[in-house]
Short mmCIF file of C-alpha atoms in Angstrom, two decimals:
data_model
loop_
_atom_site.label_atom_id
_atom_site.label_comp_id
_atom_site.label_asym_id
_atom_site.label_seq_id
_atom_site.Cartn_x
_atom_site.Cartn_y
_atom_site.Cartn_z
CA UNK A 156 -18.97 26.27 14.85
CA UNK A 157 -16.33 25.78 12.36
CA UNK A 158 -16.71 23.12 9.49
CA UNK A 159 -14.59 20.45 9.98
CA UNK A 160 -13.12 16.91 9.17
CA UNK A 161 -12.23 13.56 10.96
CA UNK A 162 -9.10 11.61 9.75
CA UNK A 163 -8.41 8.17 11.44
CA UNK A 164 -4.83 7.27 11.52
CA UNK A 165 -3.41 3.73 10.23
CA UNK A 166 -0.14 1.43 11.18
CA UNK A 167 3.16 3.41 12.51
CA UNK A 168 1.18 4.94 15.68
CA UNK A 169 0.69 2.37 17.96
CA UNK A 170 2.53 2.25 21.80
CA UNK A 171 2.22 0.59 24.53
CA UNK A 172 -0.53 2.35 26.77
CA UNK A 173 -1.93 4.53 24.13
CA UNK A 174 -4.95 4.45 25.95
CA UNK A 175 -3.87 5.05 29.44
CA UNK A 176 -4.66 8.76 29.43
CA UNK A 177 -7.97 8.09 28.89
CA UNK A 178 -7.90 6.78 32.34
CA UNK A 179 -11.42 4.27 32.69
CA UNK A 180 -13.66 6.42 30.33
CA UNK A 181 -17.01 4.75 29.45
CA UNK A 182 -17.05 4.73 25.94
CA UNK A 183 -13.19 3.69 26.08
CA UNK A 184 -14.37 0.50 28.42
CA UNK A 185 -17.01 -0.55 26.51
CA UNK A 186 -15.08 0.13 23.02
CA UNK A 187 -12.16 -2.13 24.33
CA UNK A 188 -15.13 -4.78 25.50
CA UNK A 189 -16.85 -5.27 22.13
CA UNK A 190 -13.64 -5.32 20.15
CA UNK A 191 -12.45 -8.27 22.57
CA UNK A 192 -15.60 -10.02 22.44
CA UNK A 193 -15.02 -10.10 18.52
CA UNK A 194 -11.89 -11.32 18.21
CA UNK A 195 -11.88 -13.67 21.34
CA UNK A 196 -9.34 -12.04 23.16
CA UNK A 197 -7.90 -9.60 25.49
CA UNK A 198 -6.91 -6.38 23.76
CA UNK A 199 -6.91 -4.07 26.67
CA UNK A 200 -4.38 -6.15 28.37
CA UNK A 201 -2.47 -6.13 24.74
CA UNK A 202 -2.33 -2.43 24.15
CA UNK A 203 -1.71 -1.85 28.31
CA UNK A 204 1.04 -3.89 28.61
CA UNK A 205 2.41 -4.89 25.08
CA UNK A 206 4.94 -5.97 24.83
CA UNK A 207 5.99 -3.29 22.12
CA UNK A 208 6.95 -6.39 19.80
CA UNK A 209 3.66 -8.19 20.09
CA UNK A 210 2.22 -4.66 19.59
CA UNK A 211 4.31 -4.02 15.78
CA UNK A 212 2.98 -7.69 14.75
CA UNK A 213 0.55 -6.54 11.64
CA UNK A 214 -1.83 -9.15 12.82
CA UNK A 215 -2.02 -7.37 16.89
CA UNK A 216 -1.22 -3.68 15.03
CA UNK A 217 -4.56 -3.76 12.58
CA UNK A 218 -7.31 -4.57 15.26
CA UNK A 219 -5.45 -2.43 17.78
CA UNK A 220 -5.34 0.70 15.64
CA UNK A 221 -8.88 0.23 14.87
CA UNK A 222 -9.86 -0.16 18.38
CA UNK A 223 -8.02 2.97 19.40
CA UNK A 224 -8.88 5.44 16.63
CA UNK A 225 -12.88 3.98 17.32
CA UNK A 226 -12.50 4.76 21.02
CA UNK A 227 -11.11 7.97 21.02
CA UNK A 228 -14.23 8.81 18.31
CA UNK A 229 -16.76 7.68 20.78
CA UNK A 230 -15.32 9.63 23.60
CA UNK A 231 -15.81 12.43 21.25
CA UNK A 232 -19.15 11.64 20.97
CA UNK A 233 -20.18 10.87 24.62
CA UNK A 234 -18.35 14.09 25.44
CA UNK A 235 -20.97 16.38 23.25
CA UNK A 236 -18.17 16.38 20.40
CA UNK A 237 -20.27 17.91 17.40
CA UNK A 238 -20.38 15.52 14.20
CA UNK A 239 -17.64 16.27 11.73
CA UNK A 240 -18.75 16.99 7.96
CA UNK A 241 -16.72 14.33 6.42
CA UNK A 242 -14.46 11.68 7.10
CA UNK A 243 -11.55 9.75 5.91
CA UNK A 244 -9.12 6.99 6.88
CA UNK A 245 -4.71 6.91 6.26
CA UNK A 246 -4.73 3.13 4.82
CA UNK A 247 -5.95 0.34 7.55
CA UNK A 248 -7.48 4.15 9.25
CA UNK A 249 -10.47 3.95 6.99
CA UNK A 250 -11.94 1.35 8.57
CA UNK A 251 -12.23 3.24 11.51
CA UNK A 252 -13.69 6.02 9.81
CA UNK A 253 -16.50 3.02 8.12
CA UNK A 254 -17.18 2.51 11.94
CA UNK A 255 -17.52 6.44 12.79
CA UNK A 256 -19.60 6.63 9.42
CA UNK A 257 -21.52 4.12 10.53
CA UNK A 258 -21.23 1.58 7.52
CA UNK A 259 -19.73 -1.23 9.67
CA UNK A 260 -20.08 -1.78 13.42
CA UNK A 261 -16.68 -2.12 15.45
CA UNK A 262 -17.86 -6.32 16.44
CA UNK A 263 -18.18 -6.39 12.20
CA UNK A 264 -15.16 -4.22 11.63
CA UNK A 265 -12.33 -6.16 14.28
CA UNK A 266 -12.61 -9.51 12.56
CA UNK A 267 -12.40 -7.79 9.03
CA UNK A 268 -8.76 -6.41 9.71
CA UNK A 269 -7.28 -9.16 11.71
CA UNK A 270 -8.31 -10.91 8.73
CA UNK A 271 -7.07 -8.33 6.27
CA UNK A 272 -3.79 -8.72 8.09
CA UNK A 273 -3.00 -12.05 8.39
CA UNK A 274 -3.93 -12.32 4.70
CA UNK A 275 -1.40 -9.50 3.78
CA UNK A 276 1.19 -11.27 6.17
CA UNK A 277 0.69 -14.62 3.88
CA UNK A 278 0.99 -13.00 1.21
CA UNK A 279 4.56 -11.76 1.13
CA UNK A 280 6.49 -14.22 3.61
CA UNK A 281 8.47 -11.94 6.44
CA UNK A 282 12.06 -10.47 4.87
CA UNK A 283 10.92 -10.92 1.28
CA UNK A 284 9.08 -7.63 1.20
CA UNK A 285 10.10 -4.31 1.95
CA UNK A 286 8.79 -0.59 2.48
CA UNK A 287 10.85 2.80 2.45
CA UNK A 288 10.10 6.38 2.84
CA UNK A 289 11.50 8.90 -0.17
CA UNK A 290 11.73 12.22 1.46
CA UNK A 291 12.70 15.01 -0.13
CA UNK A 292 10.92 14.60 -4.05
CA UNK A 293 8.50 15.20 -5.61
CA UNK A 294 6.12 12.09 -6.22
CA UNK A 295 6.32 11.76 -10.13
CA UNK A 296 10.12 11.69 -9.62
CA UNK A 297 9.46 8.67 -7.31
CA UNK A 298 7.41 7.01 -9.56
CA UNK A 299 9.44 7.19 -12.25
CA UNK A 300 12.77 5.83 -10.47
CA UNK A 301 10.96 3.15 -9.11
CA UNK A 302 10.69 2.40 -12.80
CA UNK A 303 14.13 2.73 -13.44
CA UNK A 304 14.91 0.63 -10.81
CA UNK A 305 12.06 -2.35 -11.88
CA UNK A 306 13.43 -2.71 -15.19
CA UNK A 307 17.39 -3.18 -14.44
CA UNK A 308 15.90 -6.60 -13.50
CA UNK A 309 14.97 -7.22 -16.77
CA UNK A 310 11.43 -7.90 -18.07
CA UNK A 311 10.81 -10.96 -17.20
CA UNK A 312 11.71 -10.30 -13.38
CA UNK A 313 9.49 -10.81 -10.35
CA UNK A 314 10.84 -8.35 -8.79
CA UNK A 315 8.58 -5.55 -7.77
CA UNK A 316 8.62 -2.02 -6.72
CA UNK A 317 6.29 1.01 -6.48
CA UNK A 318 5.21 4.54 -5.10
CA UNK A 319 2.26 3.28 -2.51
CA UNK A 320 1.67 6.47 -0.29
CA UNK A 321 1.41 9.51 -1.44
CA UNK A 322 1.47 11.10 1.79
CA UNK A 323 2.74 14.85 1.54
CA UNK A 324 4.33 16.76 -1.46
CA UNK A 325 7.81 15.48 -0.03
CA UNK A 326 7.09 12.45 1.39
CA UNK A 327 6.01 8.99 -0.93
CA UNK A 328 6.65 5.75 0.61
CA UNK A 329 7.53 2.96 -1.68
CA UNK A 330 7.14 -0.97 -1.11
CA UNK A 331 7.80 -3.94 -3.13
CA UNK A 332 10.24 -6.98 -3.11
CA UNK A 333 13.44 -5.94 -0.72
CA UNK A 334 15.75 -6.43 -3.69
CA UNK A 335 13.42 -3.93 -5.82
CA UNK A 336 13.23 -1.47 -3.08
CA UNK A 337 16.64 -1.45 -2.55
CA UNK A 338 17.88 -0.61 -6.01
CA UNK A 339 14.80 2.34 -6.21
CA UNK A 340 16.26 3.75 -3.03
CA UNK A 341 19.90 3.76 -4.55
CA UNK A 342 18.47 4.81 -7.77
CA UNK A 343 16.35 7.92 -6.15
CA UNK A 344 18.91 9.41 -3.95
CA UNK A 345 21.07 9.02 -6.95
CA UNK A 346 18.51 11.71 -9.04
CA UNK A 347 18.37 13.73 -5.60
CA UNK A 348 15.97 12.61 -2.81
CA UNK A 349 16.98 13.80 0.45
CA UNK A 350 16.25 10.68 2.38
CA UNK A 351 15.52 7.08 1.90
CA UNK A 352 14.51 5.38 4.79
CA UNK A 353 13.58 1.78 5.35
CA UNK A 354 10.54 1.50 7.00
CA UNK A 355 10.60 -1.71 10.30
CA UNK A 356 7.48 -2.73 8.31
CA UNK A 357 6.62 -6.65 7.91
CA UNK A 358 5.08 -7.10 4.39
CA UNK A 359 5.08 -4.34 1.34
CA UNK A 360 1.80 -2.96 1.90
CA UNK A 361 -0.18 -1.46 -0.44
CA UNK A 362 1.71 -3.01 -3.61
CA UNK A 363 0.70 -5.35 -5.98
CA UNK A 364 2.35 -7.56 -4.42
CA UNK A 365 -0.83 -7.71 -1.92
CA UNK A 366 -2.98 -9.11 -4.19
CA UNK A 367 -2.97 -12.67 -3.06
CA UNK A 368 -4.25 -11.02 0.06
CA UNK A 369 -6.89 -8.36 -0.76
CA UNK A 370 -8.46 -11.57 -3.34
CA UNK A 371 -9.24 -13.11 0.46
CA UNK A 372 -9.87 -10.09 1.45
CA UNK A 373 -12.58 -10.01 -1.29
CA UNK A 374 -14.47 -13.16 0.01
CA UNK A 375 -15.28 -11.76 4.16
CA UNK A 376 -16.21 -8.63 2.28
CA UNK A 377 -19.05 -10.55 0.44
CA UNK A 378 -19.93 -11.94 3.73
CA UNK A 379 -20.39 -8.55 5.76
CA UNK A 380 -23.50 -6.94 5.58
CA UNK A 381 -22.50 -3.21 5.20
CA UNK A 382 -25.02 -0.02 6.03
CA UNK A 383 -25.68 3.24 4.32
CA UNK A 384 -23.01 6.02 5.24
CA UNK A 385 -24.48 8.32 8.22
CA UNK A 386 -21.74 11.00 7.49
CA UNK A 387 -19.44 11.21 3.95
CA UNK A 388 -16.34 9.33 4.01
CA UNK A 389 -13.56 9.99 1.47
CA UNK A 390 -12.05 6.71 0.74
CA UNK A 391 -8.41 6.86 -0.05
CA UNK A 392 -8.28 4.71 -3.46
CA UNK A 393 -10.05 6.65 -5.56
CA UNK A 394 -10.48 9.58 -3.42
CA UNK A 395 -14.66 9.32 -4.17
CA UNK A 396 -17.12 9.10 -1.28
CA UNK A 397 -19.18 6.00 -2.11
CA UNK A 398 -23.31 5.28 -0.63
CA UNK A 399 -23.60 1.74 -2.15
CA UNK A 400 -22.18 -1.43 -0.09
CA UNK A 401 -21.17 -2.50 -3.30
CA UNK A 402 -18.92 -0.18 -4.23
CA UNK A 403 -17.33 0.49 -0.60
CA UNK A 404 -16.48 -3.37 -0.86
CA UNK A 405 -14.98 -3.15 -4.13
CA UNK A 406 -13.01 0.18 -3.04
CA UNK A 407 -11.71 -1.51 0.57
CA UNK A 408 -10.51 -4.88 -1.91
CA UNK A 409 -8.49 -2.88 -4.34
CA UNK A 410 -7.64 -0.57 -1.78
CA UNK A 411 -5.30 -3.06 -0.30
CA UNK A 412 -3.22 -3.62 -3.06
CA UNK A 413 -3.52 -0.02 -4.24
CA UNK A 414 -1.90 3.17 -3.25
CA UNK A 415 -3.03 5.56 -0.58
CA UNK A 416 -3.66 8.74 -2.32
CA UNK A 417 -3.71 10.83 0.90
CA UNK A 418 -2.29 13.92 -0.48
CA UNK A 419 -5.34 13.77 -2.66
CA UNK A 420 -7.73 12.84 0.01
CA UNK A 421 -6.62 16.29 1.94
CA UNK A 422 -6.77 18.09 -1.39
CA UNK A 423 -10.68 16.66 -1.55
CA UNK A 424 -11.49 17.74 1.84
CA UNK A 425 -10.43 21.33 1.55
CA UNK A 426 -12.36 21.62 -2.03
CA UNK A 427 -15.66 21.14 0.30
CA UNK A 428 -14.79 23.98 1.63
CA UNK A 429 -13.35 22.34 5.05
CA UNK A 430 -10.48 23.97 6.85
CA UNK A 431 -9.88 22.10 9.66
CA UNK A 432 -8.67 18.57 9.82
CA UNK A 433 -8.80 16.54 13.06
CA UNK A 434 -6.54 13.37 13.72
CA UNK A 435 -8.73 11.30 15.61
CA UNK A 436 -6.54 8.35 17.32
CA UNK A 437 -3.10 7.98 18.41
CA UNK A 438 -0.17 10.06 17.64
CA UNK A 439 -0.06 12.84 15.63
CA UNK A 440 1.40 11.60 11.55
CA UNK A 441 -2.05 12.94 9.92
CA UNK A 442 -1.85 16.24 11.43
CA UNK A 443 1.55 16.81 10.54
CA UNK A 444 0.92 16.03 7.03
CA UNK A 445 -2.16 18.44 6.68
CA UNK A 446 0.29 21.24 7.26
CA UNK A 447 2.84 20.35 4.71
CA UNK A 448 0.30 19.42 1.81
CA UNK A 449 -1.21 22.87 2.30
CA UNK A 450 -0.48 25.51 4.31
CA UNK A 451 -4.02 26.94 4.90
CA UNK A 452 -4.90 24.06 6.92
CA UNK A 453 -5.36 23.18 10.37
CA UNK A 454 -4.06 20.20 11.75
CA UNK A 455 -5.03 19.46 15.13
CA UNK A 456 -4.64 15.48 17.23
CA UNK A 457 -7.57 14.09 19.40
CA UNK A 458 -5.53 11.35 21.68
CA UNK A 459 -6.53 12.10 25.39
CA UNK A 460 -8.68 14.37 27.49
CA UNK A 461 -6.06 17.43 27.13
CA UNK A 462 -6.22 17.05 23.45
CA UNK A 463 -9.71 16.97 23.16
CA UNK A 464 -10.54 19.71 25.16
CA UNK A 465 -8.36 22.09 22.99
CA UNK A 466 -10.07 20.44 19.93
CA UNK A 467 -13.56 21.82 21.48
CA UNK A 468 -11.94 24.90 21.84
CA UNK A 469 -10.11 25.30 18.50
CA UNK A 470 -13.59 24.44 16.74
CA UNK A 471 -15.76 27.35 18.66
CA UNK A 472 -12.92 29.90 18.17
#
């Protein structure tokens, strides 16, 4: 069987029903069951029937994502799926990949990032922050005209803005204060990006900015006992795969107020020698990237009994 890789996907994929093809699988059931029993609600009837707006609320988007990404990795596994040789999360996705890893249970994981998201959503109040995608340059570029555009504020400004995914060779996303990320976007298409599109995003994720958040963030950390890694996971901070508690807390803190390096993360993956990259969750973002960082990779989506079977397939071929 081929070698291959889970990636869990993170906020931007979420829909109304995203589940519904699954029809009333077990492990789908009983994944929607434990999540709700941890967070004291009903998030089968949320991600049925929405509405999309409640959906796109950071607070509903977080446990939702988790839930989904966790469910379609235990179908996987109740299905005979064969365990992948390393995984890794896009942003809020790694906590999904903790619970496939087996570091954090989904009951432990649920309250962690509705808790990680209303602490980012205090953090920046709504229309103060902002988040845009720079398509079409290279990342350094990016980087350096979101410097440009930081210090026509002058240097004593609060105003904020910075490269925060690095998600294909073409494609950084930048987030910051709205003024900030307004003048970097004028400023980058000025040197020659393609595109600069604002992202329907409520808080700059990912920047500095976040702090506040990710030092709250810090404290529930503390508080959750976290197990020994069953399976590598790459984290996307420092692109390392960690086996003390210690350090996967410290990596998930600064990793909300610090950039996801996911072009790196795919780089790391294929230096084990690792091919074949599986989206695992909603929507297909992660497996569309894998093809643009590097062309001698295969990017396939596990969403719904279709998909999965041709994963199977793809993996014994």
């Amino acid at each position: 069987m081929t070698s291959f890789a889970f990636v869990f996907p993170g906020q931007g994929s979420q829909s109304v029903g995203m589940l519904d093809a699954w029809g009333d699988h077990p492990a789908v059931r009983d994944t929607l069951q434990e999540a709700s029993d941890a967070l004291g609600e009903d998030l089968a009837r949320l991600i049925n029937q929405g509405p999309k707006e409640a959906l796109a609320l950071t607070t509903n988007t977080q446990p939702v994502m988790l839930v989904a990404g966790v469910a379609a990795w235990r179908v996987w596994c109740a299905e005979g799926g064969a365990v992948p040789a390393v995984v890794a999360g896009h942003s809020l996705g790694e906590y999904s990949a903790l619970v496939a890893s087996g570091v954090l249970t989904l009951a432990q994981a649920a309250p962690l990032v509705r808790f990680r998201a209303a602490a980012m959503q205090e953090a920046v109040p709504v229309g103060t922050g902002a988040m845009a995608a720079i398509l079409g340059m290279d990342a350094a570029k990016v980087m350096a005209g979101c410097a440009e555009a930081q210090a026509t504020f002058g240097g004593g400004s609060l105003e904020v803005v910075e490269a925060v995914n690095f998600n294909d060779p073409a494609q950084t996303v930048i987030a910051g204060s709205k003024a900030a990320v307004e003048k970097a976007c004028e400023v980058l298409k000025a040197h020659g990006a393609k595109r600069a599109l604002s992202l329907p995003v409520s808080a700059p994720f990912h920047s500095s900015l976040m702090k506040p958040a990710a030092d709250k963030l810090k404290e529930q950390l503390a508080a959750t006992a976290f197990a020994r890694p069953q399976i590598p996971l790459i984290n996307n901070i420092d692109v390392a795969v960690e086996t003390d508690a210690e350090r996967i807390r410290d990596a998930l803190y600064r990793q909300a107020f610090g950039p996801v390096r996911w072009v790196e993360c795919v780089g790391a993956i294929r230096e084990r020698g690792i091919t074949t990259l599986v989206e695992c969750g909603p929507g297909k973002v992660l497996a569309g990237m894998v093809k643009r960082i590097d062309g001698g990779l295969t990017g396939a989506a596990l969403y719904d009994p279709a998909t999965l079977a041709e994963v199977k397939n793809l993996l014994v071929s």
